[in-house]
Short mmCIF file of C-alpha atoms in Angstrom, two decimals:
data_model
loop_
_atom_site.label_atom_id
_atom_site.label_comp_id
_atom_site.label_asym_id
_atom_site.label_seq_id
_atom_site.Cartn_x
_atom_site.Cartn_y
_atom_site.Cartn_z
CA UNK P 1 125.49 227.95 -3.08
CA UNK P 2 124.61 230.48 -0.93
CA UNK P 3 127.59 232.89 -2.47
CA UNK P 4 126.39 231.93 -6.26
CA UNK P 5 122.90 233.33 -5.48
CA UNK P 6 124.33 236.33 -3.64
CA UNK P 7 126.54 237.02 -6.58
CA UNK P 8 123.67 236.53 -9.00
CA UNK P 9 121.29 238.48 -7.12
CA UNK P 10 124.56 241.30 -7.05
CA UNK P 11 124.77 241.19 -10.48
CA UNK P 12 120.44 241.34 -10.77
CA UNK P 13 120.29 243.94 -8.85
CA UNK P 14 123.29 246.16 -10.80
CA UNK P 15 121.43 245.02 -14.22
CA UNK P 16 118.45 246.59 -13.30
CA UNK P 17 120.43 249.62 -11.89
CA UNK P 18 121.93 249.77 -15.36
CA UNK P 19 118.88 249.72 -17.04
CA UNK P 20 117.24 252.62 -15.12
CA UNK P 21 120.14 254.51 -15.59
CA UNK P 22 120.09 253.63 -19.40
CA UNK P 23 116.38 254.34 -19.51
CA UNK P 24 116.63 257.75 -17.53
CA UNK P 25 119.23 259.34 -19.97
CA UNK P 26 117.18 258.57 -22.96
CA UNK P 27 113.88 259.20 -21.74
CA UNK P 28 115.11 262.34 -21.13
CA UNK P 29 114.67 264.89 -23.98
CA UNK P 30 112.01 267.49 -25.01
CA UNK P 31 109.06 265.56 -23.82
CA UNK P 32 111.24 265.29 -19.89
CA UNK P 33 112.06 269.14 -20.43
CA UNK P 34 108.76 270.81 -21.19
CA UNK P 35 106.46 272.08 -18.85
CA UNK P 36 104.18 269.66 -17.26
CA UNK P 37 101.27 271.98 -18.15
CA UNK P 38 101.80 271.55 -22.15
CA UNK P 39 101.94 267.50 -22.06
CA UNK P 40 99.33 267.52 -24.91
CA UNK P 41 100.41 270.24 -26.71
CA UNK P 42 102.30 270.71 -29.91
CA UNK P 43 106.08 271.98 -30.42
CA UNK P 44 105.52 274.02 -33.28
CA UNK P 45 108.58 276.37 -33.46
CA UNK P 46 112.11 276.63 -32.37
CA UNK P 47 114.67 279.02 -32.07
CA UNK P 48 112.30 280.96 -34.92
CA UNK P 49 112.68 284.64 -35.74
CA UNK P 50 109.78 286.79 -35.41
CA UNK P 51 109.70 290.23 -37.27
CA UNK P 52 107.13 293.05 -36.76
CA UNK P 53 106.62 296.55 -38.34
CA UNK P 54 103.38 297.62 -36.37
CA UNK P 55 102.91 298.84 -33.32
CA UNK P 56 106.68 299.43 -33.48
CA UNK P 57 109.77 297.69 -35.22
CA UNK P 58 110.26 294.69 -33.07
CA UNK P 59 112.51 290.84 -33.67
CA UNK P 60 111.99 288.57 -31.19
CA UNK P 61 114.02 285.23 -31.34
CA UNK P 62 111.82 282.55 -29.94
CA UNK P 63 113.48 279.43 -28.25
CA UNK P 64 110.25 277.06 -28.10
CA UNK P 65 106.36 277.42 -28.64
CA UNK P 66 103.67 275.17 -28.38
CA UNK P 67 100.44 274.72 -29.63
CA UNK P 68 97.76 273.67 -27.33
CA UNK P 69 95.16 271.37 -28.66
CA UNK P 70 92.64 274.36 -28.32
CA UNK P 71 94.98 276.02 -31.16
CA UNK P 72 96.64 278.89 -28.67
CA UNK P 73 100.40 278.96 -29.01
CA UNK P 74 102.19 279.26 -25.37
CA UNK P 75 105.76 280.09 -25.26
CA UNK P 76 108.46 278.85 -23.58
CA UNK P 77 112.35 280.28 -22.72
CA UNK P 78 115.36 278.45 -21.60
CA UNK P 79 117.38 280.46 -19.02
CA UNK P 80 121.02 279.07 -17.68
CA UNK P 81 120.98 280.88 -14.17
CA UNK P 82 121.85 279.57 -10.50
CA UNK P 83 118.55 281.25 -9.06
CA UNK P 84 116.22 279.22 -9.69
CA UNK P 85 112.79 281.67 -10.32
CA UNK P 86 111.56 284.32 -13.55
CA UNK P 87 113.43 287.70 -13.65
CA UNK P 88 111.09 291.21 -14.99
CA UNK P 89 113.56 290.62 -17.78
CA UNK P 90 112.49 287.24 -19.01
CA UNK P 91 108.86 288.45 -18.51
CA UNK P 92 109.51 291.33 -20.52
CA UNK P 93 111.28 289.23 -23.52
CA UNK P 94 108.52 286.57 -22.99
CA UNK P 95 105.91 289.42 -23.98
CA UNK P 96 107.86 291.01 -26.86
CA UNK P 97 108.09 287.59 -28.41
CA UNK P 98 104.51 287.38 -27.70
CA UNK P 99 103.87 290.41 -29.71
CA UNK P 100 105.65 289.89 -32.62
CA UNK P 101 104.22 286.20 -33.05
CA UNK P 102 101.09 287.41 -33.10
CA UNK P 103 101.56 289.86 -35.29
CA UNK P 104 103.49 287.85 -37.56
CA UNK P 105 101.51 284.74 -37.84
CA UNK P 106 98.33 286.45 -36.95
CA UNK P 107 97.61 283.50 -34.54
CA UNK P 108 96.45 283.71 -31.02
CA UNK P 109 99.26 283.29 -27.91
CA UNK P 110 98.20 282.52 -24.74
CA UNK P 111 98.90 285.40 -21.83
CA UNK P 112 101.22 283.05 -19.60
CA UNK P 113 104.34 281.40 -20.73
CA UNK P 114 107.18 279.97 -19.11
CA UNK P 115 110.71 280.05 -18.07
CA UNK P 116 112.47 277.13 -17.65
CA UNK P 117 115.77 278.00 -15.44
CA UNK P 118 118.30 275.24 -16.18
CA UNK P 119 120.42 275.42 -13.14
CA UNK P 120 124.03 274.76 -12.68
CA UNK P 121 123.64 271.16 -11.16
CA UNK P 122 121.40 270.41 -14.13
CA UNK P 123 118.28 270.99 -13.16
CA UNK P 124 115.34 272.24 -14.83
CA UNK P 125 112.52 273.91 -13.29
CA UNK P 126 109.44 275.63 -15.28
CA UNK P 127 107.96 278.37 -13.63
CA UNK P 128 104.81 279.98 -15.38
CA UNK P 129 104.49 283.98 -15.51
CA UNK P 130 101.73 286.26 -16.84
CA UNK P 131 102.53 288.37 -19.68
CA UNK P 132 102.55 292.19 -20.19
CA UNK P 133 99.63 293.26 -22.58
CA UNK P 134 100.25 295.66 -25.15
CA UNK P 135 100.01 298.87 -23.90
CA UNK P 136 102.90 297.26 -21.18
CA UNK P 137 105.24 296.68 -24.00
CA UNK P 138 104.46 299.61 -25.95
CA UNK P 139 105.06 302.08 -23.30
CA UNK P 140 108.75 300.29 -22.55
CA UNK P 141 109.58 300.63 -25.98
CA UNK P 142 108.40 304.82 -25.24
CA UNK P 143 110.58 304.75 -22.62
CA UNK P 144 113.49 302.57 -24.16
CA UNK P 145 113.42 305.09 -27.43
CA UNK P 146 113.37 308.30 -25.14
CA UNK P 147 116.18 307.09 -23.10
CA UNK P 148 118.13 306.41 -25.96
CA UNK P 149 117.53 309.73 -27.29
CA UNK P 150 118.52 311.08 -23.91
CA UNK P 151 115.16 312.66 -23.70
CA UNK P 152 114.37 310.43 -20.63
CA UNK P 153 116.71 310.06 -17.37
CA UNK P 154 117.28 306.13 -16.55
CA UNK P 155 116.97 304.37 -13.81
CA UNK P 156 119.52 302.59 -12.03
CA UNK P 157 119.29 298.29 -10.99
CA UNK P 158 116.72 297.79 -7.92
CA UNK P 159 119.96 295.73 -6.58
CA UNK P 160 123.54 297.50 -5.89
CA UNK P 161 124.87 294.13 -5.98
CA UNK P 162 124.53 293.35 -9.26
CA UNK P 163 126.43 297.00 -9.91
CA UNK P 164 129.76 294.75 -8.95
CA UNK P 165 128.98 292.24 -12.15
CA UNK P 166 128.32 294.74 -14.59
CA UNK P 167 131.17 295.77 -17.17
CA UNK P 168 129.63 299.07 -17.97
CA UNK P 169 130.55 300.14 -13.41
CA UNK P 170 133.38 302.34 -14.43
CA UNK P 171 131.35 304.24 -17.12
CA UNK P 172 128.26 304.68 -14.43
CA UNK P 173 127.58 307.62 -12.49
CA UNK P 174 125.41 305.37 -10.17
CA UNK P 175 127.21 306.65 -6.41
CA UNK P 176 128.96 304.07 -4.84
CA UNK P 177 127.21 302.48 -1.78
CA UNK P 178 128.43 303.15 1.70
CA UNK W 1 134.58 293.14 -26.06
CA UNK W 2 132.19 295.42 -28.18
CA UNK W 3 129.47 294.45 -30.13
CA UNK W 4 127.62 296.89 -32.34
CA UNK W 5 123.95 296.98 -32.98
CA UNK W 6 123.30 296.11 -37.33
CA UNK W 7 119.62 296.40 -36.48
CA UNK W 8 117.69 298.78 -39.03
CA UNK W 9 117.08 302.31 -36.46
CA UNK W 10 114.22 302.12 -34.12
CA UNK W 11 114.06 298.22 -34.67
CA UNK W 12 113.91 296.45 -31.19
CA UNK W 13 114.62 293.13 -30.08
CA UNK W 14 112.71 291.13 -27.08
CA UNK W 15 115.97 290.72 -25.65
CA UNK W 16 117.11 294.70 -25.74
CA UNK W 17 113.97 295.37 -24.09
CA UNK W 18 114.27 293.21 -21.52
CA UNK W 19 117.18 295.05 -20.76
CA UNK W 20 115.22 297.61 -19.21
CA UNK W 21 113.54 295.12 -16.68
CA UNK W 22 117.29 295.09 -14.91
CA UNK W 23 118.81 298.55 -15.70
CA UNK W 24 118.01 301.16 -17.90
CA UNK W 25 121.34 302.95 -17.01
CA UNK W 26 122.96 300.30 -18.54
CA UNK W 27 121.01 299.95 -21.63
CA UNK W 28 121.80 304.00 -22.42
CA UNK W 29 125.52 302.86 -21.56
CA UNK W 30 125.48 300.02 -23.87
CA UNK W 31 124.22 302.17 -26.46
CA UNK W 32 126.80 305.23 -26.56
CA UNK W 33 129.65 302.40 -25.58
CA UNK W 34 128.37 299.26 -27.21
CA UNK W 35 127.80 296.17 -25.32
CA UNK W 36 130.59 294.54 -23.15
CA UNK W 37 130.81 292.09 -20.73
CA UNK W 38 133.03 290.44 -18.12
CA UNK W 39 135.13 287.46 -18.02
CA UNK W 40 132.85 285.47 -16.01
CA UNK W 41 129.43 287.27 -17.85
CA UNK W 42 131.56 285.68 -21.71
CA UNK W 43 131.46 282.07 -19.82
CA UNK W 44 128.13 282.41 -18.36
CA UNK W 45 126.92 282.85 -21.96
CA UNK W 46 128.99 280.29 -23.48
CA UNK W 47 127.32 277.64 -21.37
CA UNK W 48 124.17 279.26 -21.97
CA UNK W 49 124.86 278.92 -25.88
CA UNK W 50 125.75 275.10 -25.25
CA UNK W 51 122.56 274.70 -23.23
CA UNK W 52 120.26 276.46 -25.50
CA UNK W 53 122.18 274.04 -28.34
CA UNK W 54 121.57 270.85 -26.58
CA UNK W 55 117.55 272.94 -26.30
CA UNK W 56 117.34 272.81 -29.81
CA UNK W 57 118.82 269.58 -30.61
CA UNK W 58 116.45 267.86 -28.17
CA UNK W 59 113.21 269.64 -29.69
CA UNK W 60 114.40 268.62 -33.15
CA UNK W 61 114.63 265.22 -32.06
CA UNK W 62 111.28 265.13 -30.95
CA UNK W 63 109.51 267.01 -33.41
CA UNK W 64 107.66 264.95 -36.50
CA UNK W 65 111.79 265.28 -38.16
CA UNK W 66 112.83 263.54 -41.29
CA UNK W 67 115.30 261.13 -39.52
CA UNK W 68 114.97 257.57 -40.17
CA UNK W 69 119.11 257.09 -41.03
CA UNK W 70 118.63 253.15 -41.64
CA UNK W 71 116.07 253.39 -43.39
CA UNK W 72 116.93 256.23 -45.58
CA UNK W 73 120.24 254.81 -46.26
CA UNK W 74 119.16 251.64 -47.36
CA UNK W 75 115.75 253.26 -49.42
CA UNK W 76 116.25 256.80 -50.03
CA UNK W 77 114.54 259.47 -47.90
CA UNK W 78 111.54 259.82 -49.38
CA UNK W 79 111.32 256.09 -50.78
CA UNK W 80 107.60 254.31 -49.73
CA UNK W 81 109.05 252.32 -47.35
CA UNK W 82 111.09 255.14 -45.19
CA UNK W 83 107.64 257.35 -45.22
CA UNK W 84 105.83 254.16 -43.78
CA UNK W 85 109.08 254.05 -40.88
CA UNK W 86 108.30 257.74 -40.28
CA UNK W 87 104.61 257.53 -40.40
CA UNK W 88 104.39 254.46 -37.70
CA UNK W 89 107.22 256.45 -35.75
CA UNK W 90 104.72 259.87 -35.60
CA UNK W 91 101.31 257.91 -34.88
CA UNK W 92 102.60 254.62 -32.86
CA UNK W 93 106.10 255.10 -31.16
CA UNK W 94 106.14 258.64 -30.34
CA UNK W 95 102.92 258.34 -28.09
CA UNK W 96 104.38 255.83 -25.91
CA UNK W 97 107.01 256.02 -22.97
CA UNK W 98 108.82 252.64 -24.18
CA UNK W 99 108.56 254.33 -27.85
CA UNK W 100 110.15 256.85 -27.47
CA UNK W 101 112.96 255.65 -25.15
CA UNK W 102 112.93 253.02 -28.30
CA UNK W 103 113.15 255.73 -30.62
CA UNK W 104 115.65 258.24 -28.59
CA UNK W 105 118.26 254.77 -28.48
CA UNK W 106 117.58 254.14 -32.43
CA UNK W 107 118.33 257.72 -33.16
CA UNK W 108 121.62 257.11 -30.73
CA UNK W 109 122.75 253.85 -32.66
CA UNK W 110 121.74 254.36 -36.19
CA UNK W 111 124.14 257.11 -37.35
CA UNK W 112 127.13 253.90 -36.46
CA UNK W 113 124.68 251.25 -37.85
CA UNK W 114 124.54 253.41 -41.05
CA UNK W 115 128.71 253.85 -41.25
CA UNK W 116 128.82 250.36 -40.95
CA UNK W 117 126.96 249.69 -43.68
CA UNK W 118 128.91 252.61 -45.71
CA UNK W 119 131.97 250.44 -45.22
CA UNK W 120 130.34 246.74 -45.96
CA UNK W 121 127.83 247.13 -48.92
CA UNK W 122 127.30 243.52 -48.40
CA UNK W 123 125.05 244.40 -45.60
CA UNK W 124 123.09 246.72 -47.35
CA UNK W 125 121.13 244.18 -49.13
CA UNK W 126 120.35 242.04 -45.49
CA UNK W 127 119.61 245.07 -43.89
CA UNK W 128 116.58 245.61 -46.83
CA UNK W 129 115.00 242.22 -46.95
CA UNK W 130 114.92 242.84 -43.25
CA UNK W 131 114.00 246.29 -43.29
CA UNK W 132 110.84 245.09 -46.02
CA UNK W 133 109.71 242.72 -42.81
CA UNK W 134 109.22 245.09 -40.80
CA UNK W 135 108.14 247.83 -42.99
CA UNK W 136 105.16 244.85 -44.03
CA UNK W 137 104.46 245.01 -39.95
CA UNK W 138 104.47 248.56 -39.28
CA UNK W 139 101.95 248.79 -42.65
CA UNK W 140 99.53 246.02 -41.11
CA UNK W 141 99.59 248.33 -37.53
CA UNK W 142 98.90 251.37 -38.99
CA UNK W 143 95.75 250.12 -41.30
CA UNK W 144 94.88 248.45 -38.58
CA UNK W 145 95.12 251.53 -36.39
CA UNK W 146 92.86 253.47 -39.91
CA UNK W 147 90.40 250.65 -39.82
CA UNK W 148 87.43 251.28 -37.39
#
């Protein structure tokens, strides 16, 4: 007797572990990967193209935004990194796509957004970051266009290390580091 | 591996400006030499691609999307009864956790239910007068939801 309840309470017990497991996986989804901070809002657009002409040309490819119930549009990019926290680079992206929504759609986008790193142990972490403003974005695209032109000398990485990862080393007069 | 910018001159993307966040020696580089990458840099973006895939697929999923396989395959997709299955999906299941696990585990099944039913038109016609039961429910709940 005291076997058959241990067995049934075995089998109970990897039922319910079943089910939790079963639950977990589809629970999961777009509502388990979006940032706490936009549980009410609205998934409005994915992996949409934005185009603008004015301040400057400008295409920004836009992997989710969300529409808070105030109406404001918040964006939100995937990144597939080991570190988990925001790079300049995804704030700068984050901001261009800001631009060109609004001046697509003509609708308002909130000045934060956020980066959801996706680590390699499947993890995903949102991290919110404040935008650049216009003047921010407009002055990197001066400085993109005048290094481009080779009007403008550019800058090298803040980190030497990543020097060893990039493909374009042997074409880089960067000196090498003692 | 080269990759050439098609982009109409002095047309920017978000991405080719962000560039300049982690080297702007490399963007003039990647310009006069085109893009390249490494071995490991090509696999770091194909699992990036996969992730941003499975991304997409999951916002689709959750977004107010014309799925309703059974339903469609048994009515027609924009038959009364489907747009009823849809309409008590968007206002009932979807705000609910055991909805939309409900939902997420229809959407798993349903493509196989629908084969199934492909291969047996037999069941086609069970599948309806069962499918008109609990269309007739899911009307009833969402007056009933309208109602004050």
């Amino acid at each position: 007797m005291t076997w058959s309840a241990g067995y049934a309470l075995a089998c109970l017990v990897l039922a319910l572990w079943l089910v939790r497991l079963w639950i977990r996986r589809y629970a999961s989804g777009e509502r388990a990967s979006r940032p706490r901070d936009l549980a009410s809002a609205e998934l409005v657009y994915m992996e949409e193209l934005f185009r603008i002409r004015q301040p400057f040309r400008l295409i920004a490819k836009v992997d989710r935004v969300y529409r808070l119930p105030g109406g404001a549009l918040v964006l939100v990019e995937l990144k597939t990194r080991a570190q988990d926290s925001p790079y300049l680079t995804d704030i700068i992206q984050l901001s261009a796509q800001r631009l060109a929504i609004e001046g697509q759609t003509g609708e308002a986008v909130e000045r934060y957004a956020f980066i959801s790193v996706l680590r390699p142990n499947g993890r995903l972490r949102s991290h919110r970051v404040r935008l650049l403003d216009l003047d921010e974005v407009s002055n990197l695209k001066r400085r993109h266009k005048a290094i481009l032109d080779g009007h403008l000398r550019p800058s090298y990485a803040v980190s030497e290390a990543s020097c060893r990862q990039c493909a374009l080393r042997p074409r880089c007069d960067r000196p090498e580091p003692r | 591996m080269s990759k050439r910018r098609k982009e109409p001159r002095d047309e920017v993307s978000a991405t080719e400006l962000a560039e300049m966040g982690f080297c702007e020696k490399r963007v003039q580089l990647a310009h006069i030499y085109g893009e390249q990458a490494t071995s490991e840099q090509r696999k770091a973006m194909a699992r990036g691609q996969v992730a941003h895939q499975r991304y997409l697929e999951e916002g689709l999923a959750a977004t107010a999307d014309r799925r309703c396989f059974v339903a469609t395959f048994v009515f027609g997709r924009d038959a009364r009864e489907t747009q009823v299955l849809r309409a008590y999906r968007d206002t009932v299941l979807v705000r609910r956790h055991w909805g939309r696990v409900l939902v997420a585990a229809y959407y798993r099944i349903a493509p196989s239910v629908c084969r199934v039913m492909e291969r047996l038109p037999a069941t086609v016609v069970g599948a309806r007068r069962m499918l008109c039961i609990v269309v007739a429910c899911c009307e009833t709940a969402l007056c009933n939801r309208r109602s004050p």
